[in-house]
Short mmCIF file of C-alpha atoms in Angstrom, two decimals:
data_model
loop_
_atom_site.label_atom_id
_atom_site.label_comp_id
_atom_site.label_asym_id
_atom_site.label_seq_id
_atom_site.Cartn_x
_atom_site.Cartn_y
_atom_site.Cartn_z
CA MET E 1439 -0.01 0.01 0.03
CA ASP E 1440 2.76 2.42 0.95
CA ASP E 1441 4.37 2.21 -2.54
CA ASN E 1442 1.14 3.50 -4.17
CA GLN E 1443 0.80 6.66 -2.04
CA PRO E 1444 1.76 10.14 -3.27
CA TYR E 1445 3.90 10.48 -0.11
CA VAL E 1446 5.67 7.72 1.75
CA TYR E 1447 6.65 8.35 5.36
CA GLU E 1448 10.08 7.16 6.47
CA ARG E 1449 11.29 8.03 9.96
CA ARG E 1450 14.67 9.73 9.91
CA PRO E 1451 16.67 10.35 13.08
CA LEU E 1452 17.93 13.90 13.64
CA ILE E 1453 21.62 14.49 13.10
CA GLU E 1454 24.04 17.27 14.08
CA PRO E 1455 26.06 17.76 10.94
CA ASP E 1456 29.87 17.67 11.29
CA TRP E 1457 30.90 21.30 11.52
CA THR E 1458 34.56 20.46 11.04
CA ARG E 1459 33.86 19.86 7.36
CA PHE E 1460 34.13 23.67 7.09
CA PRO E 1461 37.79 24.69 6.88
CA GLY E 1462 37.28 27.65 9.28
CA TRP E 1463 35.84 25.35 12.02
CA ARG E 1464 38.15 22.33 11.77
CA ASP E 1465 39.46 22.85 15.27
CA VAL E 1466 36.19 23.82 16.92
CA THR E 1467 35.46 21.58 19.89
CA ASP E 1468 32.11 20.13 21.03
CA GLU E 1469 32.24 22.30 24.10
CA GLN E 1470 32.69 25.43 21.99
CA TRP E 1471 29.96 24.44 19.71
CA GLN E 1472 27.48 24.02 22.53
CA SER E 1473 28.34 27.46 23.92
CA ALA E 1474 25.86 30.21 23.20
CA GLN E 1475 28.55 32.79 23.66
CA TRP E 1476 30.78 31.06 21.01
CA GLN E 1477 27.87 30.83 18.63
CA ARG E 1478 27.07 34.50 19.00
CA VAL E 1479 30.74 35.63 18.63
CA ASN E 1480 31.25 33.50 15.57
CA CYS E 1481 28.09 34.50 13.64
CA VAL E 1482 28.76 35.20 9.94
CA LYS E 1483 27.99 38.84 9.34
CA ASN E 1484 29.72 39.60 6.05
CA ILE E 1485 31.35 38.05 2.93
CA LYS E 1486 34.87 38.22 4.52
CA GLN E 1487 33.71 36.09 7.43
CA LEU E 1488 31.83 33.65 5.14
CA ARG E 1489 35.08 33.25 3.17
CA ALA E 1490 36.97 32.52 6.34
CA VAL E 1491 34.60 29.71 7.29
CA MET E 1492 34.26 28.27 3.77
CA GLY E 1493 37.94 28.35 2.78
CA ASP E 1494 38.23 27.24 -0.84
CA LEU E 1495 34.90 25.39 -0.87
CA LEU E 1496 33.04 28.08 -2.85
CA GLU E 1497 33.91 29.52 -6.23
CA GLU E 1498 34.25 33.25 -6.64
CA ARG E 1499 31.07 33.58 -8.64
CA PHE E 1500 29.08 32.94 -5.47
CA TYR E 1501 30.70 35.73 -3.53
CA THR E 1502 30.15 38.11 -6.55
CA ASP E 1503 26.56 37.10 -6.65
CA LEU E 1504 26.20 37.67 -2.95
CA GLU E 1505 27.91 41.09 -3.04
CA THR E 1506 25.54 42.15 -5.85
CA ASP E 1507 22.54 41.17 -3.74
CA GLN E 1508 23.74 42.87 -0.64
CA GLN E 1509 24.42 46.15 -2.48
CA ARG E 1510 21.28 46.30 -4.66
CA LEU E 1511 18.50 44.06 -3.45
CA ALA E 1512 18.85 42.73 0.16
CA THR E 1513 16.33 44.03 2.65
CA MET E 1514 18.10 42.34 5.56
CA SER E 1515 21.78 42.41 6.54
CA MET E 1516 23.66 39.11 6.87
CA LEU E 1517 23.66 37.42 10.24
CA VAL E 1518 23.96 33.61 10.24
CA PRO E 1519 24.85 31.67 13.48
CA PRO E 1520 27.19 28.75 13.03
CA GLN E 1521 24.34 26.45 14.04
CA MET E 1522 22.39 27.47 11.01
CA LEU E 1523 25.29 27.53 8.52
CA ASN E 1524 26.11 24.10 9.65
CA THR E 1525 22.75 22.77 8.43
CA MET E 1526 23.42 23.93 4.91
CA VAL E 1527 24.47 21.07 2.62
CA PRO E 1528 24.60 18.81 5.72
CA THR E 1529 25.54 15.60 3.68
CA GLY E 1530 27.42 15.00 0.47
CA GLU E 1531 30.12 17.11 -1.12
CA LEU E 1532 29.93 20.80 -0.28
CA THR E 1533 30.33 22.45 -3.72
CA THR E 1534 29.30 25.81 -5.10
CA ASP E 1535 26.40 24.32 -6.95
CA ALA E 1536 25.21 22.33 -3.89
CA PHE E 1537 25.45 25.53 -1.72
CA TYR E 1538 23.40 27.45 -4.36
CA ALA E 1539 20.76 24.73 -4.25
CA ASP E 1540 20.53 24.40 -0.49
CA PRO E 1541 17.01 25.36 0.81
CA ILE E 1542 18.27 27.05 4.03
CA ARG E 1543 20.94 28.97 2.10
CA ARG E 1544 18.19 30.29 -0.21
CA TYR E 1545 16.50 32.23 2.53
CA MET E 1546 19.36 32.92 4.96
CA ILE E 1547 22.03 33.94 2.45
CA PRO E 1548 20.10 35.07 -0.56
CA VAL E 1549 21.99 36.03 -3.72
CA ALA E 1550 21.01 38.28 -6.72
CA THR E 1551 20.47 35.36 -9.16
CA ASP E 1552 17.86 33.91 -6.69
CA ARG E 1553 15.60 36.86 -7.29
CA HIS E 1554 13.29 37.51 -10.22
CA LEU E 1555 14.84 40.58 -11.72
CA ASP E 1556 11.95 41.16 -14.09
CA TRP E 1557 9.51 41.32 -11.13
CA PRO E 1558 11.76 41.51 -7.97
CA SER E 1559 8.88 43.20 -6.06
CA HIS E 1560 5.08 43.19 -6.63
CA PRO E 1561 3.78 46.63 -7.40
CA HIS E 1562 1.71 46.44 -4.26
CA ALA E 1563 4.67 45.43 -2.07
CA THR E 1564 5.34 47.67 0.91
CA ARG E 1565 8.03 47.81 3.66
CA ASP E 1566 5.48 47.25 6.41
CA SER E 1567 3.20 45.04 4.42
CA LEU E 1568 0.94 44.12 7.39
CA HIS E 1569 0.76 47.71 8.68
CA GLU E 1570 1.97 46.69 12.11
CA HIS E 1571 3.69 49.96 12.72
CA ASP E 1572 0.50 51.80 11.74
CA MET E 1573 -1.34 49.90 14.45
CA TRP E 1574 1.05 50.67 17.23
CA VAL E 1575 -0.86 51.78 20.38
CA ALA E 1576 2.41 52.29 22.20
CA GLU E 1577 5.94 52.00 20.85
CA GLY E 1578 6.37 48.41 19.69
CA LEU E 1579 2.85 47.30 20.72
CA THR E 1580 0.60 46.39 17.82
CA HIS E 1581 -3.09 46.03 18.39
CA ARG E 1582 -4.32 44.34 15.28
CA TYR E 1583 -6.80 41.74 16.52
CA PRO E 1584 -9.60 42.46 19.05
CA THR E 1585 -8.27 40.23 21.86
CA LYS E 1586 -4.54 39.99 20.96
CA VAL E 1587 -1.56 42.28 20.78
CA LEU E 1588 1.96 41.87 19.36
CA ALA E 1589 4.74 43.20 21.62
CA GLU E 1590 7.94 44.04 19.77
CA LEU E 1591 10.45 44.24 22.59
CA LEU E 1592 13.50 44.99 20.41
CA SER E 1593 14.57 45.22 16.82
CA THR E 1594 17.28 42.63 16.64
CA CYS E 1595 17.63 38.83 16.31
CA PRO E 1596 20.40 36.27 16.67
CA GLN E 1597 19.92 35.55 13.04
CA TYR E 1598 18.35 37.57 10.08
CA CYS E 1599 16.13 35.84 7.54
CA GLY E 1600 16.15 37.25 4.08
CA HIS E 1601 12.29 37.17 3.98
CA CYS E 1602 11.66 38.91 7.28
CA THR E 1603 8.25 40.36 7.34
CA ARG E 1604 9.42 43.07 9.71
CA MET E 1605 12.25 44.16 7.44
CA ASP E 1606 11.03 47.71 8.01
CA LEU E 1607 12.21 47.66 11.62
CA VAL E 1608 14.34 44.64 12.29
CA GLY E 1609 18.11 44.44 11.79
CA ASN E 1610 20.71 46.86 10.44
CA SER E 1611 19.94 49.17 7.57
CA THR E 1612 21.02 47.94 4.14
CA PRO E 1613 21.94 50.01 0.98
CA THR E 1614 18.25 49.55 -0.12
CA VAL E 1615 16.43 49.97 3.25
CA ASP E 1616 16.90 52.59 5.91
CA LYS E 1617 15.31 50.95 8.98
CA LEU E 1618 12.99 52.43 11.45
CA ARG E 1619 14.22 52.57 15.07
CA LEU E 1620 12.68 52.10 18.48
CA THR E 1621 13.47 55.29 20.46
CA LEU E 1622 12.26 54.70 24.01
CA LYS E 1623 14.47 53.11 26.65
CA PRO E 1624 13.46 49.44 27.08
CA VAL E 1625 12.09 50.02 30.60
CA ASP E 1626 9.90 52.84 29.41
CA ARG E 1627 8.63 50.85 26.34
CA TYR E 1628 7.83 47.89 28.54
CA GLN E 1629 6.00 49.94 31.00
CA ALA E 1630 3.91 51.52 28.22
CA HIS E 1631 2.91 48.04 27.13
CA LEU E 1632 1.75 47.16 30.62
CA ASP E 1633 -0.12 50.37 31.05
CA TYR E 1634 -2.00 49.74 27.81
CA LEU E 1635 -2.88 46.21 28.76
CA LYS E 1636 -4.12 47.26 32.22
CA ALA E 1637 -6.37 49.91 30.51
CA HIS E 1638 -7.80 47.45 27.95
CA PRO E 1639 -9.05 44.38 29.74
CA GLY E 1640 -10.45 43.01 26.47
CA VAL E 1641 -6.88 42.05 25.45
CA ARG E 1642 -6.13 38.56 26.77
CA ASP E 1643 -3.35 37.32 24.51
CA VAL E 1644 0.20 38.77 24.16
CA VAL E 1645 2.66 37.56 21.56
CA VAL E 1646 6.04 38.61 22.86
CA SER E 1647 8.37 39.10 19.89
CA GLY E 1648 10.67 41.58 18.25
CA GLY E 1649 13.14 40.93 16.73
CA ASP E 1650 13.65 37.73 18.70
CA VAL E 1651 13.17 37.48 22.51
CA ALA E 1652 16.44 35.56 22.63
CA ASN E 1653 18.23 38.82 22.20
CA VAL E 1654 16.54 40.37 25.26
CA PRO E 1655 18.83 40.06 28.28
CA TRP E 1656 17.21 37.35 30.44
CA LYS E 1657 16.63 39.56 33.51
CA GLN E 1658 14.85 42.13 31.34
CA LEU E 1659 12.72 39.51 29.70
CA GLU E 1660 11.84 37.82 32.92
CA THR E 1661 10.79 41.13 34.46
CA TYR E 1662 8.63 41.87 31.41
CA LEU E 1663 7.02 38.44 31.56
CA MET E 1664 6.29 38.68 35.26
CA GLY E 1665 4.83 42.08 34.55
CA LEU E 1666 2.43 40.52 31.96
CA LEU E 1667 1.50 37.81 34.53
CA SER E 1668 0.58 40.55 37.04
CA VAL E 1669 -2.18 41.67 34.67
CA PRO E 1670 -5.18 39.53 35.59
CA THR E 1671 -6.88 39.81 32.18
CA VAL E 1672 -3.83 38.41 30.32
CA ARG E 1673 -4.52 34.66 29.82
CA ASP E 1674 -2.15 33.71 26.97
CA ILE E 1675 1.51 34.61 26.54
CA ARG E 1676 3.39 33.37 23.55
CA LEU E 1677 7.22 33.89 23.16
CA ALA E 1678 8.39 34.14 19.57
CA THR E 1679 11.93 32.90 18.97
CA LYS E 1680 13.47 31.55 15.81
CA ALA E 1681 16.58 31.15 17.95
CA LEU E 1682 15.11 27.91 19.32
CA MET E 1683 16.31 26.55 15.96
CA GLY E 1684 18.97 29.01 14.91
CA LEU E 1685 20.64 29.29 18.31
CA PRO E 1686 19.34 26.45 20.51
CA GLN E 1687 22.40 26.92 22.74
CA HIS E 1688 20.79 30.09 24.13
CA TRP E 1689 17.71 28.26 25.36
CA LEU E 1690 19.97 25.69 27.09
CA GLN E 1691 21.89 28.15 29.24
CA ASP E 1692 21.52 27.58 32.91
CA ASP E 1693 20.26 31.13 33.73
CA VAL E 1694 17.72 31.03 30.94
CA VAL E 1695 16.43 27.59 31.84
CA GLU E 1696 16.14 28.48 35.53
CA GLY E 1697 14.48 31.79 34.82
CA LEU E 1698 12.04 30.29 32.35
CA HIS E 1699 11.08 27.74 34.98
CA ARG E 1700 10.28 30.51 37.45
CA VAL E 1701 8.06 32.22 34.80
CA ALA E 1702 6.33 28.90 33.85
CA ILE E 1703 5.55 28.04 37.50
CA THR E 1704 4.11 31.54 37.99
CA ALA E 1705 1.97 31.15 34.78
CA GLN E 1706 0.68 27.77 35.97
CA ARG E 1707 -0.28 29.11 39.33
CA ARG E 1708 -2.20 31.97 37.75
CA GLY E 1709 -3.80 29.78 35.04
CA VAL E 1710 -2.00 31.53 32.20
CA ASN E 1711 -1.10 29.56 29.04
CA LEU E 1712 2.66 30.02 28.33
CA ALA E 1713 3.90 28.86 24.97
CA VAL E 1714 6.88 29.28 22.77
CA HIS E 1715 6.57 29.78 19.03
CA THR E 1716 9.55 29.10 16.77
CA HIS E 1717 10.20 29.44 13.05
CA VAL E 1718 11.52 26.39 11.28
CA ASN E 1719 11.27 26.22 7.49
CA HIS E 1720 13.13 23.06 6.45
CA VAL E 1721 13.69 19.60 7.97
CA ASN E 1722 17.46 20.01 7.76
CA SER E 1723 17.24 22.72 10.42
CA LEU E 1724 16.17 20.20 13.03
CA THR E 1725 19.13 18.65 14.91
CA PRO E 1726 19.49 16.87 18.25
CA LEU E 1727 20.42 20.24 19.90
CA VAL E 1728 17.19 21.85 18.65
CA ALA E 1729 15.17 18.84 19.98
CA ARG E 1730 17.02 19.11 23.33
CA ALA E 1731 16.20 22.76 23.60
CA ALA E 1732 12.55 22.25 22.85
CA GLN E 1733 12.36 19.35 25.36
CA THR E 1734 13.89 21.50 27.97
CA LEU E 1735 11.32 24.18 27.52
CA LEU E 1736 8.62 21.62 28.00
CA GLU E 1737 10.31 20.16 31.06
CA VAL E 1738 10.53 23.53 32.88
CA GLY E 1739 6.75 24.01 32.33
CA VAL E 1740 6.11 25.71 29.01
CA ARG E 1741 2.77 24.39 27.95
CA ASP E 1742 3.51 24.04 24.19
CA VAL E 1743 6.32 24.58 21.67
CA ARG E 1744 4.81 25.39 18.29
CA ASN E 1745 6.25 26.06 14.84
CA GLN E 1746 5.19 28.82 12.55
CA GLY E 1747 7.01 28.40 9.30
CA VAL E 1748 6.90 30.47 6.08
CA LEU E 1749 5.99 28.91 2.78
CA MET E 1750 8.61 29.73 0.22
CA ARG E 1751 9.55 28.58 -3.29
CA GLY E 1752 12.96 26.95 -3.42
CA VAL E 1753 12.78 26.16 0.31
CA ASN E 1754 9.77 24.11 1.28
CA ALA E 1755 6.86 24.70 -1.23
CA THR E 1756 6.28 21.03 -2.02
CA THR E 1757 4.10 18.47 -0.25
CA ALA E 1758 7.09 16.24 0.56
CA ASP E 1759 9.10 19.15 1.98
CA LEU E 1760 6.34 20.14 4.33
CA LEU E 1761 5.43 16.65 5.44
CA ASP E 1762 9.14 15.74 6.01
CA LEU E 1763 9.44 18.86 8.18
CA CYS E 1764 6.17 18.33 10.10
CA PHE E 1765 6.93 14.62 10.88
CA ALA E 1766 10.37 15.60 12.21
CA LEU E 1767 8.97 18.52 14.22
CA GLN E 1768 6.16 16.48 15.81
CA GLY E 1769 7.79 13.13 16.04
CA GLU E 1770 11.48 13.88 16.60
CA ALA E 1771 11.75 17.32 18.15
CA GLY E 1772 8.54 17.63 20.22
CA ILE E 1773 7.55 20.84 18.32
CA LEU E 1774 3.88 21.05 17.21
CA PRO E 1775 3.40 22.13 13.52
CA TYR E 1776 1.09 25.13 13.79
CA TYR E 1777 1.07 27.43 10.86
CA PHE E 1778 2.73 27.95 7.55
CA TYR E 1779 2.41 31.55 6.45
CA MET E 1780 2.49 32.60 2.88
CA CYS E 1781 5.49 34.88 2.47
CA ASP E 1782 4.39 38.49 2.88
CA MET E 1783 4.42 41.10 0.12
CA ILE E 1784 7.62 42.83 1.07
CA PRO E 1785 10.07 44.28 -1.43
CA ASN E 1786 12.34 41.94 -3.43
CA ALA E 1787 10.51 38.83 -2.17
CA GLU E 1788 8.69 37.66 -5.35
CA HIS E 1789 11.00 34.72 -5.85
CA TRP E 1790 9.97 33.25 -2.52
CA ARG E 1791 6.22 33.89 -2.66
CA VAL E 1792 3.70 31.32 -3.91
CA PRO E 1793 0.25 31.97 -5.38
CA VAL E 1794 -2.86 31.30 -3.38
CA TRP E 1795 -3.84 28.37 -5.60
CA HIS E 1796 -0.48 26.72 -4.83
CA ALA E 1797 -0.92 27.09 -1.11
CA GLN E 1798 -4.43 25.70 -1.38
CA GLN E 1799 -3.09 22.65 -3.25
CA LEU E 1800 -0.42 22.05 -0.68
CA GLN E 1801 -2.96 22.27 2.16
CA HIS E 1802 -5.12 19.71 0.31
CA ASP E 1803 -2.15 17.33 -0.34
CA MET E 1804 -0.98 17.41 3.35
CA MET E 1805 -4.26 16.24 4.75
CA GLY E 1806 -4.51 12.68 6.06
CA TYR E 1807 -0.90 11.96 6.75
CA LEU E 1808 -0.23 13.72 9.97
CA PRO E 1809 -2.20 13.44 13.21
CA GLY E 1810 -5.05 15.89 13.08
CA TYR E 1811 -3.66 17.97 16.01
CA ALA E 1812 -0.32 18.20 14.23
CA THR E 1813 -1.58 19.09 10.75
CA PRO E 1814 -0.64 22.73 10.23
CA ARG E 1815 -2.86 25.28 8.64
CA ILE E 1816 -1.50 27.22 5.69
CA VAL E 1817 -2.54 30.84 6.11
CA CYS E 1818 -2.46 34.04 4.12
CA ASP E 1819 -1.84 37.07 6.23
CA VAL E 1820 -3.94 39.61 4.28
CA PRO E 1821 -3.16 43.31 4.79
CA PHE E 1822 -5.76 44.97 7.08
CA VAL E 1823 -7.47 41.56 7.56
CA GLY E 1824 -5.09 39.22 9.31
CA LYS E 1825 -4.53 35.46 9.10
CA ARG E 1826 -6.93 33.58 6.89
CA TRP E 1827 -6.87 29.92 6.02
CA VAL E 1828 -6.12 29.81 2.35
CA HIS E 1829 -9.44 28.18 1.45
CA MET E 1830 -11.35 31.10 2.96
CA VAL E 1831 -10.85 33.33 -0.05
CA ALA E 1832 -14.09 35.04 -1.07
CA GLU E 1833 -13.27 35.67 -4.70
CA TYR E 1834 -10.24 34.73 -6.85
CA ASP E 1835 -9.18 36.15 -10.19
CA ARG E 1836 -6.58 33.57 -11.23
CA GLU E 1837 -5.73 35.30 -14.49
CA HIS E 1838 -4.58 38.53 -12.84
CA GLY E 1839 -3.52 36.94 -9.50
CA ILE E 1840 -5.92 38.92 -7.28
CA SER E 1841 -7.69 37.22 -4.42
CA TYR E 1842 -10.33 39.00 -2.28
CA TRP E 1843 -10.94 38.37 1.41
CA THR E 1844 -13.46 39.36 4.12
CA LYS E 1845 -13.01 39.99 7.78
CA ASN E 1846 -15.11 39.94 10.93
CA TYR E 1847 -13.36 42.50 13.16
CA ARG E 1848 -11.90 46.01 13.07
CA THR E 1849 -8.19 46.72 13.70
CA SER E 1850 -7.14 49.50 16.09
CA ILE E 1851 -7.05 51.98 13.19
CA GLU E 1852 -10.48 51.20 11.84
CA GLN E 1853 -12.72 51.83 14.82
CA ASP E 1854 -14.61 54.57 12.86
CA ASP E 1855 -14.67 52.81 9.51
CA ALA E 1856 -18.31 51.91 8.91
CA GLU E 1857 -17.38 49.72 5.88
CA ALA E 1858 -14.51 47.83 7.43
CA LEU E 1859 -16.56 44.67 7.85
CA SER E 1860 -18.37 44.76 4.58
CA LYS E 1861 -15.75 45.43 1.98
CA LEU E 1862 -13.36 43.09 0.19
CA TYR E 1863 -9.61 43.21 0.80
CA ALA E 1864 -7.14 42.29 -1.99
CA TYR E 1865 -4.09 40.08 -1.92
CA TYR E 1866 -1.80 39.45 -4.89
CA ASP E 1867 -0.10 36.44 -6.36
CA PRO E 1868 3.46 36.81 -7.59
CA ILE E 1869 3.27 38.01 -11.20
CA ASP E 1870 5.69 35.48 -12.63
CA THR E 1871 3.26 32.66 -11.71
CA LEU E 1872 0.39 34.16 -13.76
CA PRO E 1873 -0.57 33.16 -17.30
CA GLU E 1874 0.98 35.33 -20.00
CA SER E 1875 -2.24 37.36 -20.31
CA GLY E 1876 -2.08 38.19 -16.60
CA GLN E 1877 1.64 39.19 -16.81
CA ASP E 1878 0.81 41.41 -19.85
CA TRP E 1879 -1.94 43.08 -17.86
CA TRP E 1880 0.39 43.93 -15.03
CA ARG E 1881 3.04 45.28 -17.40
CA LYS E 1882 0.37 47.61 -18.86
CA GLN E 1883 -0.67 48.64 -15.36
CA GLN E 1884 2.93 49.45 -14.48
CA ALA E 1885 3.51 51.31 -17.75
CA ASN E 1886 0.42 53.44 -17.19
CA GLU E 1887 1.59 54.36 -13.69
CA THR E 1888 4.99 55.45 -14.82
CA ALA E 1889 3.81 57.22 -17.95
#
């Protein structure tokens, strides 16, 4: 029976790839590798550092390609922890072509030839595509959903993803993007968040993010979380950290483990659900260290560890890629597959994005293999609407790649908009995926706008 199925499950144990295959890390010990401090100090931040790690493994054409991207197209600066670089081309010969083809490299170290230079950005792409900054009710606090807020505690991460939806704020400025900056002192910003929550008892759910909470000094983060737990109307707290995968060593540090245990015990006593959300996009990112970090979070009292991946062409946009990842998350790492977001409409991201119909097909093809509770939902985060399951589209013009969506609540900037709940909201497929007639239509639209 198995041989006749579109997808055949095969259990694969997690492996920690041999980092000494990289010339620059040939003498790195296991003790160094498991040190969060060593990982942070040895992050790859530029081409010179990448060369030092790679030695003569990569041809010059790759570095030229990378330099072109960083100078002309990149919306995020380079920051790759050794843990993540080590999961690129984890088996087989590490050649230039193999590095080009690697799915994790494709989103962590993007190069110019990855991108679609005819349509690098959709005409409707924007820096803050979800209007999170527009919905700030205090610095770094986005009130987008009626009962939920997003708390951006800081604007840095231990790793920078090329497709970051918060490229408007997060990370260093690049030649193409001058980033926004948080201006308040952290203590004042955090207090403003607590003041807002106390004044708005209808908000019960706080997503604590950034940036990445792994970059908040632990004492500061613990103080903030204890502050949230002191607000009786807050019932759900979710910590957002890609570093659980990108820098699991951080979450295995004694002071972090002990501090998170204190927070988890307090949450349990007060009946608050405390969860951690991470961001894994490919099965190769899951290693025994990641699994150990996730298990440690559960052991200290975190209720759930869940994954919110991003659906991207060249990375994971096939049924096999998604199922391989989900089985490894749920069965090997103890992380619950939760969401896969369609990549947001930020500048220079068209090569990653998939059309709505593709996402719908993937959702269809994933059903029936995973346990129901571990079957993730693929969602489209529609501007001014929010997350919608991809099959909830109200109308869909496949030729022009325009889908239309409805919503059932007002955001914090629409309280006086009488039509907010009755109108349709548009989302756009990447133009290169449209039929030729649709691509021609968009060319004419663009020509008319520039005429």
